[in-house]
Every structure is written in structure tokens, then in C-alpha cells.
PDB file of C-alpha atoms in Angstrom:
ATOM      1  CA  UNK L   1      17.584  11.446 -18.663  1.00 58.00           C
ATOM      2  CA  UNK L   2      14.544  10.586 -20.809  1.00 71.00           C
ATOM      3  CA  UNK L   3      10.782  11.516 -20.293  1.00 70.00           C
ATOM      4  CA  UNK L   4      10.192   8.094 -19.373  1.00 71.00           C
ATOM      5  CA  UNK L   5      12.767   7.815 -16.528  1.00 76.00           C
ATOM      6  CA  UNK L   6      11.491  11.347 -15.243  1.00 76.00           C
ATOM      7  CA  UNK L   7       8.155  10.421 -15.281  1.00 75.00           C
ATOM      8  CA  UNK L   8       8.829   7.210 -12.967  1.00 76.00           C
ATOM      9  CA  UNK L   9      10.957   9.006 -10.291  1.00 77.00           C
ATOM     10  CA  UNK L  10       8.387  11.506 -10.149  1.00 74.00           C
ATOM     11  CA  UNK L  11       5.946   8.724  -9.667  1.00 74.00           C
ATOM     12  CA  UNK L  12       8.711   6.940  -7.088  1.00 79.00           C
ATOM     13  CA  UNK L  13       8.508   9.967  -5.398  1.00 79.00           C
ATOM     14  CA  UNK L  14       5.048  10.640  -5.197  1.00 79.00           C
ATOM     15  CA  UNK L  15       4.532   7.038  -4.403  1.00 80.00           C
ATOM     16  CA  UNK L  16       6.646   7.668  -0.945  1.00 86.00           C
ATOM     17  CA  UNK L  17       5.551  10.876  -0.217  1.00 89.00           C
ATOM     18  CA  UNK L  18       1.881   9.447  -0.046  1.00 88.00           C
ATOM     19  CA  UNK L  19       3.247   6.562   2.293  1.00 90.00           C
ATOM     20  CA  UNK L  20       4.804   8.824   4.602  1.00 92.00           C
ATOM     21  CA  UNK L  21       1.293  11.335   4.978  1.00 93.00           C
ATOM     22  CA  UNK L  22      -0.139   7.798   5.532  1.00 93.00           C
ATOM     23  CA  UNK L  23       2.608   6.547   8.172  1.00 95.00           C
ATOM     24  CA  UNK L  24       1.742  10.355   9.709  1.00 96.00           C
ATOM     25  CA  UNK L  25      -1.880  10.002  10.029  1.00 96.00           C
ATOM     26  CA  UNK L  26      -1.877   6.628  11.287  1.00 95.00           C
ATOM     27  CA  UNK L  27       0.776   7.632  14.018  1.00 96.00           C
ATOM     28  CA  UNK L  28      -1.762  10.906  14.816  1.00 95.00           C
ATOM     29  CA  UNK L  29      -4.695   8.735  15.076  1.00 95.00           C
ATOM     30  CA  UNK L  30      -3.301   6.128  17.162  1.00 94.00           C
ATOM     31  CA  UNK L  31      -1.474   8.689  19.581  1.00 94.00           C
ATOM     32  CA  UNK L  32      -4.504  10.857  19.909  1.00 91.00           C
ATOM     33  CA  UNK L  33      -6.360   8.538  20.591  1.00 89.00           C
ATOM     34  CA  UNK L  34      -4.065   6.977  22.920  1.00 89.00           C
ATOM     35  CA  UNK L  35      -4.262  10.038  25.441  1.00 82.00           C
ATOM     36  CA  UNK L  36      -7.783   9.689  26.013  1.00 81.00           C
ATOM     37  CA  UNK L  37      -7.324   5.395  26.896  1.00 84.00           C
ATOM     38  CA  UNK L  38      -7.369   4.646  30.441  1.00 85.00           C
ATOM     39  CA  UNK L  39      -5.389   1.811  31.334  1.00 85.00           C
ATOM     40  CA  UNK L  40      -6.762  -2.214  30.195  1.00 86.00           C
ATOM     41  CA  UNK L  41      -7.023  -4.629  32.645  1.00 83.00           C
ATOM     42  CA  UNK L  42      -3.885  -6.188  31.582  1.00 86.00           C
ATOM     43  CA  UNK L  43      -1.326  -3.407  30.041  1.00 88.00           C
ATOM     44  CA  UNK L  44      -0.339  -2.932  33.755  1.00 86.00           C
ATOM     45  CA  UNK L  45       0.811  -6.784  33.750  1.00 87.00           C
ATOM     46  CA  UNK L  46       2.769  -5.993  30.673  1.00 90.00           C
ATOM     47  CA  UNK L  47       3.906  -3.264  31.790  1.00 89.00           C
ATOM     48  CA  UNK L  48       5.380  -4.820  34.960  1.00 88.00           C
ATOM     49  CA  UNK L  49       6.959  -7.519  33.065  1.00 88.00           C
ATOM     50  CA  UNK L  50       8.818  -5.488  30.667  1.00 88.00           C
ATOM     51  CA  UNK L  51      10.310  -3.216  33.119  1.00 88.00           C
ATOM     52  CA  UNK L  52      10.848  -6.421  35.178  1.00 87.00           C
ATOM     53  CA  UNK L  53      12.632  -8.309  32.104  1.00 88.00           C
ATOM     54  CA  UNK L  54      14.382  -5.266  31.322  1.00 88.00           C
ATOM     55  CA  UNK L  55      15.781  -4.957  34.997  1.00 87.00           C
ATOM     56  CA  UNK L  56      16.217  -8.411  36.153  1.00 87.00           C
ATOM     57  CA  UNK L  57      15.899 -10.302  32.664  1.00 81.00           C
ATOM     58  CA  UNK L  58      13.107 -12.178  35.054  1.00 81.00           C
ATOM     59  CA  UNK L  59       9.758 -12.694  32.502  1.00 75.00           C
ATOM     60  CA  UNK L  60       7.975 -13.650  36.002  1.00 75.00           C
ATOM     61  CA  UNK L  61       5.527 -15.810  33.414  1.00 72.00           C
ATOM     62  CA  UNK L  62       5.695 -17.738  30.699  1.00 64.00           C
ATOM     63  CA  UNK L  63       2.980 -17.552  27.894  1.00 72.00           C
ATOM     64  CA  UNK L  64       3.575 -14.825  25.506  1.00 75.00           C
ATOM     65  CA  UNK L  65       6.371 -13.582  23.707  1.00 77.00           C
ATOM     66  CA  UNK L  66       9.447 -12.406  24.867  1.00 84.00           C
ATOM     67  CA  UNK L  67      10.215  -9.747  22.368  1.00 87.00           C
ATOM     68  CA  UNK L  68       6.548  -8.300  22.644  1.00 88.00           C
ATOM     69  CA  UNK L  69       7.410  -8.171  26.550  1.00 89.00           C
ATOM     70  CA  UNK L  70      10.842  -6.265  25.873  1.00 90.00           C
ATOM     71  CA  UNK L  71       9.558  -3.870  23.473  1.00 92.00           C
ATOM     72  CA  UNK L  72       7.228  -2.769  25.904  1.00 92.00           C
ATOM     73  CA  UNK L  73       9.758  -2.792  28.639  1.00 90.00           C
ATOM     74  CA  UNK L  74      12.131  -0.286  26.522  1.00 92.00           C
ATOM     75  CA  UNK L  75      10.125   2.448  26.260  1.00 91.00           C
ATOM     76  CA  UNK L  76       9.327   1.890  30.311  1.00 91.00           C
ATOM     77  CA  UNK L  77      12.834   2.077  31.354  1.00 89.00           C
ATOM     78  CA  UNK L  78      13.229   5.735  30.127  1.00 90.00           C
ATOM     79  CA  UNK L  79      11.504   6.356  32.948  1.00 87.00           C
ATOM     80  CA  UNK L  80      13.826   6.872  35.425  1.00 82.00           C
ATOM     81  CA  UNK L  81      12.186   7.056  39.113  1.00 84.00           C
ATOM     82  CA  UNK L  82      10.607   3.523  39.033  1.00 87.00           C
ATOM     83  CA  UNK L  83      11.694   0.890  41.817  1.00 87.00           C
ATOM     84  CA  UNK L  84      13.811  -1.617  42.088  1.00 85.00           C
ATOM     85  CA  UNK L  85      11.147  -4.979  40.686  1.00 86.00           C
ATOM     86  CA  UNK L  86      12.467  -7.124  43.141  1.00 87.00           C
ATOM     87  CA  UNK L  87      11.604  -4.978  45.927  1.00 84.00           C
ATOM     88  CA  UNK L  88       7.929  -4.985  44.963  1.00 85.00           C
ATOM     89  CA  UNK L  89       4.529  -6.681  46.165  1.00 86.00           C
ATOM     90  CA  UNK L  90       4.610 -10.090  44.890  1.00 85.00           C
ATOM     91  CA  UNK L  91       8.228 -10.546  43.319  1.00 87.00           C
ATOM     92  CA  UNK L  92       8.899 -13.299  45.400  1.00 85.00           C
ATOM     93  CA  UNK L  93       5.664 -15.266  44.769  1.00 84.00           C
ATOM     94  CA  UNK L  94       6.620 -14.725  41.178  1.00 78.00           C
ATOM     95  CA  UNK L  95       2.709 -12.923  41.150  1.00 82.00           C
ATOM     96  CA  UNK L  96       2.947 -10.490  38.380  1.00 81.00           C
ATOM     97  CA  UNK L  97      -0.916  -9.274  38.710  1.00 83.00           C
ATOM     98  CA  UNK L  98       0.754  -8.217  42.613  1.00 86.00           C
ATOM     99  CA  UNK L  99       4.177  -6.747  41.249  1.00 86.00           C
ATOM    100  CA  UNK L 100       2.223  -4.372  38.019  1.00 87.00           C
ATOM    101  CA  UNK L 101      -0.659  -3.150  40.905  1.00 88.00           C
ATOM    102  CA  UNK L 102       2.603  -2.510  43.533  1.00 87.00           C
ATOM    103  CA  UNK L 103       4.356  -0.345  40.450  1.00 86.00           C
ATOM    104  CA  UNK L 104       1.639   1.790  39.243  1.00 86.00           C
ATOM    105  CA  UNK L 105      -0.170   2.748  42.002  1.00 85.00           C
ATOM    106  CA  UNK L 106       1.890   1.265  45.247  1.00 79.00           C
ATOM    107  CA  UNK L 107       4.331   4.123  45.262  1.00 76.00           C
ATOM    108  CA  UNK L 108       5.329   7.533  44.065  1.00 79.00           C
ATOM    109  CA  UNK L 109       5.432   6.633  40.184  1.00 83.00           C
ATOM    110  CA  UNK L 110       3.009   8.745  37.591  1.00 85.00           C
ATOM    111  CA  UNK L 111       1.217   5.848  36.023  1.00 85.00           C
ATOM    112  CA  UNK L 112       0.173   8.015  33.090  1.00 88.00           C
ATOM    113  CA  UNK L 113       3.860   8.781  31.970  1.00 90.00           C
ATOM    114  CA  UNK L 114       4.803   4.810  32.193  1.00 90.00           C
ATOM    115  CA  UNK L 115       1.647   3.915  30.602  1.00 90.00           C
ATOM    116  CA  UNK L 116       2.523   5.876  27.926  1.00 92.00           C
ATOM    117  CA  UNK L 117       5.979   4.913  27.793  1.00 93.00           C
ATOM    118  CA  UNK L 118       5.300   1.063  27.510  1.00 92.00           C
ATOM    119  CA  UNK L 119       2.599   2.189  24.562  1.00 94.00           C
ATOM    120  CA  UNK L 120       4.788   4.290  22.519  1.00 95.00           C
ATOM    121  CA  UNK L 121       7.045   1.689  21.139  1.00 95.00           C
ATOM    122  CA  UNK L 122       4.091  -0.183  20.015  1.00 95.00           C
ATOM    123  CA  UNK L 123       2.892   2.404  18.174  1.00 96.00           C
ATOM    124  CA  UNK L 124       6.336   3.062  16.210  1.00 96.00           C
ATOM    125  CA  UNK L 125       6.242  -0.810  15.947  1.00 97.00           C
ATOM    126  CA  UNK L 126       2.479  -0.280  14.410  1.00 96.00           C
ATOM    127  CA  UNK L 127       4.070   2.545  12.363  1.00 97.00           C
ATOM    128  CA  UNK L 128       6.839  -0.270  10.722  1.00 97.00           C
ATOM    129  CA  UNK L 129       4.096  -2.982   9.893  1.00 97.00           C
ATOM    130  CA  UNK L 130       2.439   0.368   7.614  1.00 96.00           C
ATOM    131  CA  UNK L 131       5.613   0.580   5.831  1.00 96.00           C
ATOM    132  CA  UNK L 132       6.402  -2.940   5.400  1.00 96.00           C
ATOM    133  CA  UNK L 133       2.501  -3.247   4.456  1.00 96.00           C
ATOM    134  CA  UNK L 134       2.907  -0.538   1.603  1.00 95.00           C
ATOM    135  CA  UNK L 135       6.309  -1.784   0.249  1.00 94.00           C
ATOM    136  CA  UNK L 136       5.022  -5.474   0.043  1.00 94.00           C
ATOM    137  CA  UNK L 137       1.634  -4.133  -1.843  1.00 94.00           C
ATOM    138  CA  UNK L 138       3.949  -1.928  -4.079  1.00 93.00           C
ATOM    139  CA  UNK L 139       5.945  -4.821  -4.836  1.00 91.00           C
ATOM    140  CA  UNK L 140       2.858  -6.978  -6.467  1.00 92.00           C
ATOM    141  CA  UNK L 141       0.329  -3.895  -7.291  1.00 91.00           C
ATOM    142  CA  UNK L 142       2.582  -0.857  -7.982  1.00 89.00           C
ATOM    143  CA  UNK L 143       2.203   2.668  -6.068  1.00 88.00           C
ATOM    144  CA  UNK L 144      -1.592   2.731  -6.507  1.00 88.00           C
ATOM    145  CA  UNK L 145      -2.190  -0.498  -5.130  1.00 91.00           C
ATOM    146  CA  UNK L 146       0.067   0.361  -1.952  1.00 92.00           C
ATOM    147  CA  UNK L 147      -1.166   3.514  -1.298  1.00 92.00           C
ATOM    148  CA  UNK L 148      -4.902   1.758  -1.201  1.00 93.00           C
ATOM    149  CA  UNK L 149      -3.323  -1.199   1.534  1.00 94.00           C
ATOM    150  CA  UNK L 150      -1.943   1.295   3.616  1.00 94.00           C
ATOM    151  CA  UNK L 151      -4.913   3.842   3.398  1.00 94.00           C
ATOM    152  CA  UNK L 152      -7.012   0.907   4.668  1.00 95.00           C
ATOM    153  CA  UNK L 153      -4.049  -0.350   6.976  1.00 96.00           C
ATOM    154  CA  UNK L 154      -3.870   3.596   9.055  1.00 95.00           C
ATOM    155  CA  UNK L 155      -7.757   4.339   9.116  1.00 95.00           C
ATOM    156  CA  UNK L 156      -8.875   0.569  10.256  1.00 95.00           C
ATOM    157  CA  UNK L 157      -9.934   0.794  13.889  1.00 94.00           C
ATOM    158  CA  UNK L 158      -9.410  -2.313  14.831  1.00 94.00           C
ATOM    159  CA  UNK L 159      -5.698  -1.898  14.085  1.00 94.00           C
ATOM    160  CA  UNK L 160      -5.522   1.854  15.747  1.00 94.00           C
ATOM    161  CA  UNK L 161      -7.294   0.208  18.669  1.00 93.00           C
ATOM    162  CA  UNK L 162      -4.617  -2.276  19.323  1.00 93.00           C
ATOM    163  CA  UNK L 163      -1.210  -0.206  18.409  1.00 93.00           C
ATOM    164  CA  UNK L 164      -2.106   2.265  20.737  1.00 93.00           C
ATOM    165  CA  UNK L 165      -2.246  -0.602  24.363  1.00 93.00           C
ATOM    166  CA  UNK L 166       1.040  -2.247  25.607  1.00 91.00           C
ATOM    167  CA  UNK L 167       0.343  -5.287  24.787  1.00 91.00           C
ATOM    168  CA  UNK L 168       1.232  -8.229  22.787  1.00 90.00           C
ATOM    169  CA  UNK L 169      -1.334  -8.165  20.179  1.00 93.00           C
ATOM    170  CA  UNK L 170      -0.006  -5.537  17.468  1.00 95.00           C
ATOM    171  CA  UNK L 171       3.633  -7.221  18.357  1.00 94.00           C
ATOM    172  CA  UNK L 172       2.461 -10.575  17.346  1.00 93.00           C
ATOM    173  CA  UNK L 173       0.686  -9.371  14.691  1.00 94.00           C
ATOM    174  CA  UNK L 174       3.465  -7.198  13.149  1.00 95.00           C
ATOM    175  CA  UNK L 175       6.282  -9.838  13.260  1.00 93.00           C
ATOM    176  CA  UNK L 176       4.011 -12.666  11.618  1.00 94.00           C
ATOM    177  CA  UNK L 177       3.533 -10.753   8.859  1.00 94.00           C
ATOM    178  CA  UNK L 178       7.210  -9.862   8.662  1.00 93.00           C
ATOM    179  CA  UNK L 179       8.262 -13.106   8.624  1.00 92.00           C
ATOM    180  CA  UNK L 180       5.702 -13.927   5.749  1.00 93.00           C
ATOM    181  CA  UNK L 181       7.112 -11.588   3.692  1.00 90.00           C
ATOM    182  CA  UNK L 182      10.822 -12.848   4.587  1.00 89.00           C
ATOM    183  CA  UNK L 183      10.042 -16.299   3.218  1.00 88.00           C
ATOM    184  CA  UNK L 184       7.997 -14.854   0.539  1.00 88.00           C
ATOM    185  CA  UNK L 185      10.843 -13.287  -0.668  1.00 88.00           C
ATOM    186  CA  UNK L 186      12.757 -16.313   0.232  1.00 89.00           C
ATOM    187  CA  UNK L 187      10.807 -18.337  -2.260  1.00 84.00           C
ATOM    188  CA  UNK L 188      11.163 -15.608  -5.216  1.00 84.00           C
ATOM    189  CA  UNK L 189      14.613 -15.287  -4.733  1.00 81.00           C
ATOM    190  CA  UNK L 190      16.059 -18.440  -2.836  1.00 78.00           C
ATOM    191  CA  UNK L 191      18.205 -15.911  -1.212  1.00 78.00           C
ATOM    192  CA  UNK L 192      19.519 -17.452   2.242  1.00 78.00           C
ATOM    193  CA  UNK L 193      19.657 -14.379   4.100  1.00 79.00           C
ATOM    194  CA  UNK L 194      15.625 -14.047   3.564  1.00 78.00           C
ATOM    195  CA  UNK L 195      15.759 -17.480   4.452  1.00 78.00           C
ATOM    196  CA  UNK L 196      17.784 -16.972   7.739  1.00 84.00           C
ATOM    197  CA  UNK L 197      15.428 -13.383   8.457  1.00 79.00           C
ATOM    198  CA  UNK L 198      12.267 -15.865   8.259  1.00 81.00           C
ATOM    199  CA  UNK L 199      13.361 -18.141  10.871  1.00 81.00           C
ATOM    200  CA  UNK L 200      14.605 -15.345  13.179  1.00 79.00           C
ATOM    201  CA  UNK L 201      11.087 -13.625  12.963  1.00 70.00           C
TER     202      UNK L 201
END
């Protein structure tokens, strides 16, 4: 092995080793700072949904995205003492403003441990847009420009802010930009299966 071909796996290496401290200290920030949140006025609704959707396959609305509404409704189903949705307030009406106030504080459920259940995949999903943020900077700048995007990526508030809620923001946001890079590397390499990962997103 030459000098030159050591010195660029030790830069490889470097390279990921700074992503992943990055990856960690954005996951830190956003779950510390999740434990001190108190509920928004509409995670509850999501909340409800996803464990509905995930239960039923009922969305009880339409307007946002499905897959933003499942991911939250994963992590909520590992909770395992939570009702029956189609015995709740509001099921019937299809209200889901009734059914989320009816699951988290009509019964016996601990709203904190669902809350954070329905948040957590969001934040591993905010934790996947860093990496594909830092591998699609590498790709045009190098190591030094990624390790700048993702610096600015894990300590933006704005972005901390919304990967810690279950919501459909962060979601939205992290599956647009995936499917920007999919067809951007559809156009470099005219590659179908980028083409066909670009329309799925």
C-alpha cells in the first residue's frame, strides 16, 4: 500500500468518524431537549392517527402524508397498554381532535411514554437526513465540506426544534430532500434504479 492510499483511508476514516460525533450530538441535542417539550397542540392528533393507522389502517383524515403518519404510529405501537381506536371518543364521527384527547388523557395511558414514543422515530428519521446531508456534501465538496453541512445541519435550531415533535414537518422535509438527491444521482448516472428510488420518495 503506498503513502498516498494510506493517507486517504486515514482521511476516509477520519472523515466518518467526524460524521458519526456529529450524528451523536445532533441525536443528544434533539433528545435532551425533547424531555423538557410539553406536548404541541397538534402532536396528540398525530399521535392518534398513527396508532389509529397502525391498528385499523384508518388515517381518520386526509391532508398530510401517510408515511409521516406511520412513522409516528410505529414507535406508538410499542406501547403496549393503549386501547382499542375504535372504541374511543369520536371514532365514529371520524373526529380525530376527539379520538387523540380520548387516548392521552381519557384513560389509564402515560401520555409522556407515548409522546415520546411517536417522537423518537422522528428523531432517528432526523438522524438519517444528517447522514444523507454529509454524504451528498462529501460527494461535491470532499470530507471538509461535509463535515461543515452537517456541523450546521446538528446545531441549527430550527431543525432540532422540529425532529424532536411527532409531526409531519421533519418527515416531509427529510424525504424531499431524499428524493432530490435520488434524481440527482439519476441525472449523473442515468441509472434506473435512482430513477425508480426518485419516484418512490
Amino acid at each position: 500500500m503506498t503513502n498516498d492510499q494510506t493517507q486517504r483511508e486515514a482521511a476516509e476514516t477520519a472523515g466518518i468518524l467526524v460524521a458519526v460525533v456529529g450524528l451523536l450530538i445532533f441525536f443528544a441535542l434533539a433528545m435532551g431537549s425533547m424531555r423538557d417539550k410539553s406536548l404541541t397542540f397538534d402532536e396528540g392528533f398525530y399521535v392518534a392517527r398513527g396508532w389509529a393507522f397502525m391498528q385499523t389502517g384508518e388515517l381518520l383524515t386526509l391532508g398530510h402524508p401517510p408515511l409521516a403518519i406511520l412513522l409516528v404510529g410505529l414507535g406508538v405501537s410499542l406501547e403496549a397498554s393503549l386501547p382499542d381506536p375504535r372504541g374511543l371518543d369520536g371514532w365514529l364521527e371520524g373526529d380525530p381532535e376527539r379520538v387523540s384527547e380520548d387516548l392521552l388523557w381519557g384513560g389509564e395511558v402515560d401520555f409522556r411514554r407515548v409522546t415520546f414514543l411517536g417522537r423518537i422515530t422522528i428523531i432517528w428519521l432526523g438522524v438519517l437526513l444528517g447522514a444523507l446531508l454529509w454524504r451528498w456534501a462529501k460527494e461535491w465538496y470532499g470530507p471538509g465540506g461535509a463535515s461543515l453541512a452537517l456541523a450546521l445541519y446538528a446545531l441549527s435550531p430550527n431543525l432540532l426544534a422540529h425532529t424532536r415533535l411527532a409531526t409531519t414537518d421533519l418527515p416531509v422535509a427529510a424525504f424531499y430532500v431524499a428524493t432530490l438527491y435520488a434524481w440527482m444521482r439519476f441525472l449523473r448516472q442515468r441509472s434506473g434504479h435512482w430513477l425508480w428510488i426518485s419516484g418512490i420518495l
